[in-house]
mmCIF file of C-alpha atoms in Angstrom:
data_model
loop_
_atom_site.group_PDB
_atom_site.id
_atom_site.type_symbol
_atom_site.label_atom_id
_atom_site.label_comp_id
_atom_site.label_asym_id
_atom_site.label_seq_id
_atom_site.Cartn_x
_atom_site.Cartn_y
_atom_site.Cartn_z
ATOM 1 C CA UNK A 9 18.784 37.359 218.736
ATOM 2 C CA UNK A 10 22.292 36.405 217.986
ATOM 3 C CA UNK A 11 22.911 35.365 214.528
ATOM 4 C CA UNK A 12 25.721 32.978 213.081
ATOM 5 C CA UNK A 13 26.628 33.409 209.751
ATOM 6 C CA UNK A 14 29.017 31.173 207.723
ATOM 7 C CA UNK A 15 29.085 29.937 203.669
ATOM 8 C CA UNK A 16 28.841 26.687 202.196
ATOM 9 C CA UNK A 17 29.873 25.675 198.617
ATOM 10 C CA UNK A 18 26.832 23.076 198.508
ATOM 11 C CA UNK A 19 29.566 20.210 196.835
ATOM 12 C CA UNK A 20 30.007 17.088 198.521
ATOM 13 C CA UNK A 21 33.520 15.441 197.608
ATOM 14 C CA UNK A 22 34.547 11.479 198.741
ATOM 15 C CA UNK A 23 37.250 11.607 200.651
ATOM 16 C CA UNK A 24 40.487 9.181 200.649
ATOM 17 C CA UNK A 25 41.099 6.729 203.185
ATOM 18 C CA UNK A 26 43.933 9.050 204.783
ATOM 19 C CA UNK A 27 41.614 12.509 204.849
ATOM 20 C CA UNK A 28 38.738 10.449 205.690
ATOM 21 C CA UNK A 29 40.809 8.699 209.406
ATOM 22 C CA UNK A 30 41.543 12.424 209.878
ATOM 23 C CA UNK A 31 38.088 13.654 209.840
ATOM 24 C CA UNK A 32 37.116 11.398 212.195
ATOM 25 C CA UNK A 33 38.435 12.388 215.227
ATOM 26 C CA UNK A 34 36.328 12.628 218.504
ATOM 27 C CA UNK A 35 37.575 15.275 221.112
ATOM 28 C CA UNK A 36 36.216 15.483 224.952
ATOM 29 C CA UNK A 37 35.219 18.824 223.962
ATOM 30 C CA UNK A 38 32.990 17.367 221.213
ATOM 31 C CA UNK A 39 31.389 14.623 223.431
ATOM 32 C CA UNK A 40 30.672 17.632 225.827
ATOM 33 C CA UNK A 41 28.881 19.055 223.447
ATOM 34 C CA UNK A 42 27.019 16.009 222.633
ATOM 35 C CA UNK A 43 25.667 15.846 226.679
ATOM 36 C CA UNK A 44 24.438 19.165 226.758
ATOM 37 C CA UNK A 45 22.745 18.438 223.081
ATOM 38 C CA UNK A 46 21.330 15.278 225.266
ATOM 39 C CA UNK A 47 19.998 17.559 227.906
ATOM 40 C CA UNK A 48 18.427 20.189 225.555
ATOM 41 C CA UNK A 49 16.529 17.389 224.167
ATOM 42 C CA UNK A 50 15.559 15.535 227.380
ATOM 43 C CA UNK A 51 13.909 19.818 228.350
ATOM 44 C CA UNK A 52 12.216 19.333 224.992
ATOM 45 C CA UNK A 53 10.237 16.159 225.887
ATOM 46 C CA UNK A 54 12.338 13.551 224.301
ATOM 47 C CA UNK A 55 12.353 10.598 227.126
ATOM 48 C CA UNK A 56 13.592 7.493 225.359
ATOM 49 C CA UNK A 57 16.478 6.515 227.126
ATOM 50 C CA UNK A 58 18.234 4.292 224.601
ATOM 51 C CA UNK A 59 17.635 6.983 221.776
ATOM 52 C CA UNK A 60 19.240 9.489 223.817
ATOM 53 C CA UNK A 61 21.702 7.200 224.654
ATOM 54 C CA UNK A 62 22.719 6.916 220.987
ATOM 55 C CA UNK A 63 22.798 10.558 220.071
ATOM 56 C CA UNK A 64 25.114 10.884 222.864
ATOM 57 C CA UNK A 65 27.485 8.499 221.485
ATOM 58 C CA UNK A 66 27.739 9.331 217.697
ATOM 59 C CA UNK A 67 29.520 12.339 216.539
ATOM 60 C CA UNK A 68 27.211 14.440 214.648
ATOM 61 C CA UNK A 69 30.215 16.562 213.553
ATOM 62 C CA UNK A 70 31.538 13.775 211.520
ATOM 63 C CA UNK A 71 28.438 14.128 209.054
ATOM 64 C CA UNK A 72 28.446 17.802 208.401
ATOM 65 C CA UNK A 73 30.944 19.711 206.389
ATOM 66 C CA UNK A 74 33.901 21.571 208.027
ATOM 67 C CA UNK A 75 32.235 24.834 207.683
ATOM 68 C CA UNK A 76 29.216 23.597 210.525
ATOM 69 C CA UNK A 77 31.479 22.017 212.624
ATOM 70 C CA UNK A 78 31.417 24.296 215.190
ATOM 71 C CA UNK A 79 27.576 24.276 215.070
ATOM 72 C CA UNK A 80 27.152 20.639 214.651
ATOM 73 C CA UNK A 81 25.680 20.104 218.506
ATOM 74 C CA UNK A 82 23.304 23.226 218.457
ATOM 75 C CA UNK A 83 19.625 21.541 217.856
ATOM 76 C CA UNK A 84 19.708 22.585 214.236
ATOM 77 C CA UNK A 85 19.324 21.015 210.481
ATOM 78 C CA UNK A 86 22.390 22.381 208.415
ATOM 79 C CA UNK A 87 22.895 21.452 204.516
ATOM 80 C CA UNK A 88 24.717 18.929 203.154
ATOM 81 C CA UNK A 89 24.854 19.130 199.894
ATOM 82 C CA UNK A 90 22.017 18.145 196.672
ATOM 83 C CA UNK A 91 19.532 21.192 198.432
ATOM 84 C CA UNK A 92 19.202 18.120 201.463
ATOM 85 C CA UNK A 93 19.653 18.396 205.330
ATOM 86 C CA UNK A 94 20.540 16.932 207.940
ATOM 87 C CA UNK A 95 17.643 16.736 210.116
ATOM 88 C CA UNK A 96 18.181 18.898 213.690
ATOM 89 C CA UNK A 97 18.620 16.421 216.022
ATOM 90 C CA UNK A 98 15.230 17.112 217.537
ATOM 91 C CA UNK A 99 13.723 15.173 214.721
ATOM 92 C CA UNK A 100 15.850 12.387 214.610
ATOM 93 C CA UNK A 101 14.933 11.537 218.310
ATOM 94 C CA UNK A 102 11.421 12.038 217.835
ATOM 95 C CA UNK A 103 11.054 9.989 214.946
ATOM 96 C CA UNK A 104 13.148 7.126 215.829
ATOM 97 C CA UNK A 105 11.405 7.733 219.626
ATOM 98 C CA UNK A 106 7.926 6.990 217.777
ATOM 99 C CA UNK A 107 9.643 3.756 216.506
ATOM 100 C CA UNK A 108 10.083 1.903 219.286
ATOM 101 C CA UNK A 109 13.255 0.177 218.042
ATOM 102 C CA UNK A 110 14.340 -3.422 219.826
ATOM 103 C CA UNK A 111 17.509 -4.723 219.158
ATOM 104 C CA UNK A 112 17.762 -6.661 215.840
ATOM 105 C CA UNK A 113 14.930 -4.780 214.406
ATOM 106 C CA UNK A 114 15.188 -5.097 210.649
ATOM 107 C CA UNK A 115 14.925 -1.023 210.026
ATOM 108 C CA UNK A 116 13.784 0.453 206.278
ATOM 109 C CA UNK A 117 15.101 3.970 206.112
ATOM 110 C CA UNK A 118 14.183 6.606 203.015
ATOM 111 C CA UNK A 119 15.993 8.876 202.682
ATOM 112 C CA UNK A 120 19.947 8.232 203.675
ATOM 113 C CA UNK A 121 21.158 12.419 203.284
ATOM 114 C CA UNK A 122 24.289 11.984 205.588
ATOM 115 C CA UNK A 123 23.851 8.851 206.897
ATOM 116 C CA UNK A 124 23.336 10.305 210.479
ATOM 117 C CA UNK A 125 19.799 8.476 210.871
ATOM 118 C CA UNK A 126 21.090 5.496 210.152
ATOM 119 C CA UNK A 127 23.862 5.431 212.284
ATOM 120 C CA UNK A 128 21.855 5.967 214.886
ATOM 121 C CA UNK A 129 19.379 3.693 214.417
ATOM 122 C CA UNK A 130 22.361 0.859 213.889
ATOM 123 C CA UNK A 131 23.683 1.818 217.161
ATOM 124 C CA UNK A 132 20.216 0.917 218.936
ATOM 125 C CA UNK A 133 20.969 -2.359 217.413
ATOM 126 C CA UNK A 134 18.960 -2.545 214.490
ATOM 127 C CA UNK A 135 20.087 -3.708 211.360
ATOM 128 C CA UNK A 136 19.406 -1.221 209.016
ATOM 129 C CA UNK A 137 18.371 -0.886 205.138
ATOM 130 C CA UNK A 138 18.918 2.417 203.453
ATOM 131 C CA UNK A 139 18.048 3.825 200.462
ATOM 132 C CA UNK A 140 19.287 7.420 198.310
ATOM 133 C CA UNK A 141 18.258 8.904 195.633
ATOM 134 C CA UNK A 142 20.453 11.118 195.047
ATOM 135 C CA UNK A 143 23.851 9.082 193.872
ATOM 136 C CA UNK A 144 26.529 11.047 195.040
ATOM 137 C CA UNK A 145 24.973 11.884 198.963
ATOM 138 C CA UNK A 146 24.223 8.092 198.193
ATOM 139 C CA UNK A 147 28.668 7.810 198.023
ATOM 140 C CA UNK A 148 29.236 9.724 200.691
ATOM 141 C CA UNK A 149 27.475 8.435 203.253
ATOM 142 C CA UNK A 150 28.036 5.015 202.240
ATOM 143 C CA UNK A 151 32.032 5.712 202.207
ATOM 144 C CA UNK A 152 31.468 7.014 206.077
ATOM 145 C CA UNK A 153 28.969 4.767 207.318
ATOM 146 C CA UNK A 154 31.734 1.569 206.646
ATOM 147 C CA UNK A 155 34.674 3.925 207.602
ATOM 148 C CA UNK A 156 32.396 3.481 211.188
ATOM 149 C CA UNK A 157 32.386 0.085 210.809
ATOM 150 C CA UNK A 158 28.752 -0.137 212.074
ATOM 151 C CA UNK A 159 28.429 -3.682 210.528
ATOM 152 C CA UNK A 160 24.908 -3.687 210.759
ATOM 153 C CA UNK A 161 23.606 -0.816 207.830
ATOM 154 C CA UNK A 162 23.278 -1.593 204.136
ATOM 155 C CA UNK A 163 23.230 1.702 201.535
ATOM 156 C CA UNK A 164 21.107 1.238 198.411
ATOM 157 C CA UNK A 165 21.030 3.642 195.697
ATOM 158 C CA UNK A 166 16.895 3.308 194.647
ATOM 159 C CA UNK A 167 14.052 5.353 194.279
ATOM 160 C CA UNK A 168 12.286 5.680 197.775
ATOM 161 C CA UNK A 169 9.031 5.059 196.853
ATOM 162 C CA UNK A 170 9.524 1.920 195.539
ATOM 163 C CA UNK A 171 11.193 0.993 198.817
ATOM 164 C CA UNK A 172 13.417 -2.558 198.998
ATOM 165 C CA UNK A 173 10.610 -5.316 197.843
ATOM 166 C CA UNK A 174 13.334 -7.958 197.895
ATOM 167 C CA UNK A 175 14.135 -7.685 202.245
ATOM 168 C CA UNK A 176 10.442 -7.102 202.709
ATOM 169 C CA UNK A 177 8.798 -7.074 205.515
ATOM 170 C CA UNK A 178 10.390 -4.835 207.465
ATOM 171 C CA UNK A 179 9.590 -4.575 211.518
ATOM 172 C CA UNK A 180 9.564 -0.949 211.109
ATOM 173 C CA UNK A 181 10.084 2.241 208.450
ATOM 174 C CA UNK A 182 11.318 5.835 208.740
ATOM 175 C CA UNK A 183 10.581 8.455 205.513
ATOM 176 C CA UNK A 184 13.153 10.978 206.075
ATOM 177 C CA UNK A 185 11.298 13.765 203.815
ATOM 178 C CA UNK A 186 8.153 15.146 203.572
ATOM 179 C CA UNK A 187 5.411 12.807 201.339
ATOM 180 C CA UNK A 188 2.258 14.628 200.162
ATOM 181 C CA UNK A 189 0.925 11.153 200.797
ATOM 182 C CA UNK A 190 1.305 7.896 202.322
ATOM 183 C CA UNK A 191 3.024 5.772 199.896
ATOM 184 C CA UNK A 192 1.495 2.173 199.295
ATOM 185 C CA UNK A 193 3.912 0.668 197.982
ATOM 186 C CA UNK A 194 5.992 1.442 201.990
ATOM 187 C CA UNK A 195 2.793 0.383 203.815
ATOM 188 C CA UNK A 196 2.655 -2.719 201.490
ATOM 189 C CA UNK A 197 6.268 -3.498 202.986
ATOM 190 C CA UNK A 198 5.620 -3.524 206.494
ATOM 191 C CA UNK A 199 5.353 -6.530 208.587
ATOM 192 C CA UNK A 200 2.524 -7.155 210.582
ATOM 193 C CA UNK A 201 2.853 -5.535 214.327
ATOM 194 C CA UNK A 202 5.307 -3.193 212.541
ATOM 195 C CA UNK A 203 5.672 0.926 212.351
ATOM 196 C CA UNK A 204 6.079 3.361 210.110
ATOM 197 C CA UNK A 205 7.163 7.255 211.125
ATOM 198 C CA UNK A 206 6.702 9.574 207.813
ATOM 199 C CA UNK A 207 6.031 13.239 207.384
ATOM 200 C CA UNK A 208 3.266 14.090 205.214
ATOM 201 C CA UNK A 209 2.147 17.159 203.905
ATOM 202 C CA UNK A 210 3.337 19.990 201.396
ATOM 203 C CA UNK A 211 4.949 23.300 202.993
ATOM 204 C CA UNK A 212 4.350 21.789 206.491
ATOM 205 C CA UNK A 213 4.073 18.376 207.484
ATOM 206 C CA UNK A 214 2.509 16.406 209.695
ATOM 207 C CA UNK A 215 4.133 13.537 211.555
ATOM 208 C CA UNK A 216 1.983 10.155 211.194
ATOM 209 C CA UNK A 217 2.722 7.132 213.344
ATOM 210 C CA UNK A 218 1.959 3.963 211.654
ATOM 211 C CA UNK A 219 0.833 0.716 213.124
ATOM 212 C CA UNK A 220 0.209 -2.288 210.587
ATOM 213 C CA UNK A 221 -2.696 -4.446 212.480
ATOM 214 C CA UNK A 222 -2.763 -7.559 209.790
ATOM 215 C CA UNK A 223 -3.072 -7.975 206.277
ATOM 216 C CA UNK A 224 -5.248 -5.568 205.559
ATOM 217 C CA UNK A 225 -6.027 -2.848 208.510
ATOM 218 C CA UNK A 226 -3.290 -0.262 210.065
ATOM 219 C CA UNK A 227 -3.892 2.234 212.988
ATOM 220 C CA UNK A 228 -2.705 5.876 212.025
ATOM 221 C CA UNK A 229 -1.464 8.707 214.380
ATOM 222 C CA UNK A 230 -1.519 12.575 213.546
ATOM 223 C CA UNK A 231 1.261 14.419 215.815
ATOM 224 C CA UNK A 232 3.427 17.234 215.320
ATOM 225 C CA UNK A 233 4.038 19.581 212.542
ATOM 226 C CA UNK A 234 7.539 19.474 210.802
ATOM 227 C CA UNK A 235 9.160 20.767 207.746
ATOM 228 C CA UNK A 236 11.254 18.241 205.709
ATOM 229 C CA UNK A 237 12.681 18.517 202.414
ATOM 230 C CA UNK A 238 10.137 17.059 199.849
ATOM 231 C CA UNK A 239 9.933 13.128 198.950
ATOM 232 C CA UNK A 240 10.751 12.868 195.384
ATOM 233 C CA UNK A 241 10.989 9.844 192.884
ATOM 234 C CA UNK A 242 13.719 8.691 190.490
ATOM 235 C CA UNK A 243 16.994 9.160 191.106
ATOM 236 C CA UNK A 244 19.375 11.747 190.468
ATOM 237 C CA UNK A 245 22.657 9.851 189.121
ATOM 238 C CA UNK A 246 26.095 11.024 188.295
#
């Protein structure tokens, strides 16, 4: 087994306009990287075309610290900051796989951590609510979300589980962290012939595939164990 080890300070800092133009800079060797990240996922049993189609695209690197750049296309969650991930990249195309995003999809996301979900999700053409907790992973992916100039993703700073009543419904809703239930309040916020992907359990989780029916009835899928970081309310400001 061949071990990497590197160190991390944990502190996320905003960057100005000039650092922030330099950061984002997109080599050949990076988007080489990025198709044989494509590849290991398609061996894994990810088949959605478009999703993989949007991973290849968007340069993890620019959501990860320095330190991981190096790392950023192995198929692996890395810290950012706030004891939160970034999801391995396995996870993000199996969850946004289960949603079965169409173009102009209006997307509720929980849980914003680097703003890598997102982006992807706003490539695939959705337009794209997010919400953080945590205020200052909320600034920093907000800050490099419109340095992408995506157009199509909105950053809220809220408390998850009360989701975005105001743009309800939404056509479909990913929980980035682990729930030890389903929240109501999230189901209540789904539109009819929408879906919602969330993890739920405690140490492990399992990942539930959510179809609302109408009004009142949903159809629920168990699948495959994960391990997020836990859902939490409030928020954690400045």
């Amino acid at each position: 087994m061949h071990t990497t080890k590197f160190s991390y300070s944990g502190k996320i800092s905003l960057l100005s306009p000039i650092k922030l133009s330099e950061a984002l800079k997109d080599t050949y060797r990076h988007k080489g990287m990025r198709r044989k990240l494509v590849e290991e996922l398609r061996q894994k049993g990810i088949e959605d075309e478009d999703v993989l189609s949007a991973i290849a695209m968007l340069p993890r690197h620019f959501f990860l610290d320095k330190t991981f750049e190096e790392w950023a296309y192995q198929d692996k969650p890395f810290p950012i900051g706030n004891k939160q991930t970034i999801s391995q990249p396995y996870t993000v195309a199996y969850q946004t796989a289960l949603l079965q995003v169409k173009k102009r999809d209006k997307i509720l996301e929980v849980g914003t951590g680097s703003g890598y979900q997102a982006a992807i999700l706003a490539l695939m053409g959705a337009r794209v609510f997010t919400i953080e907790r945590q205020e200052l992973l909320y600034q920093s992916a907000k800050q490099l979300l419109e340095a992408l100039q995506l157009g199509n993703v909105r950053c809220f700073l809220r408390d998850g589980y009360k989701g975005l009543p105001e743009f309800a419904p939404f056509d479909k809703i990913i929980v980035t962290a682990g729930a030890e239930e389903l929240p109501k309040t999230l189901l209540e916020q789904l539109g009819i012939g929408g879906i919602m992907v969330i993890p739920v359990g405690k140490e492990v989780q399992k990942m539930h595939q959510i179809k609302r029916l109408d009004q009142d009835n949903f159809e629920e899928k168990v699948l495959d164990d994960f391990r997020f970081v836990p859902f939490l309310k409030g928020l954690n400001k400045l």
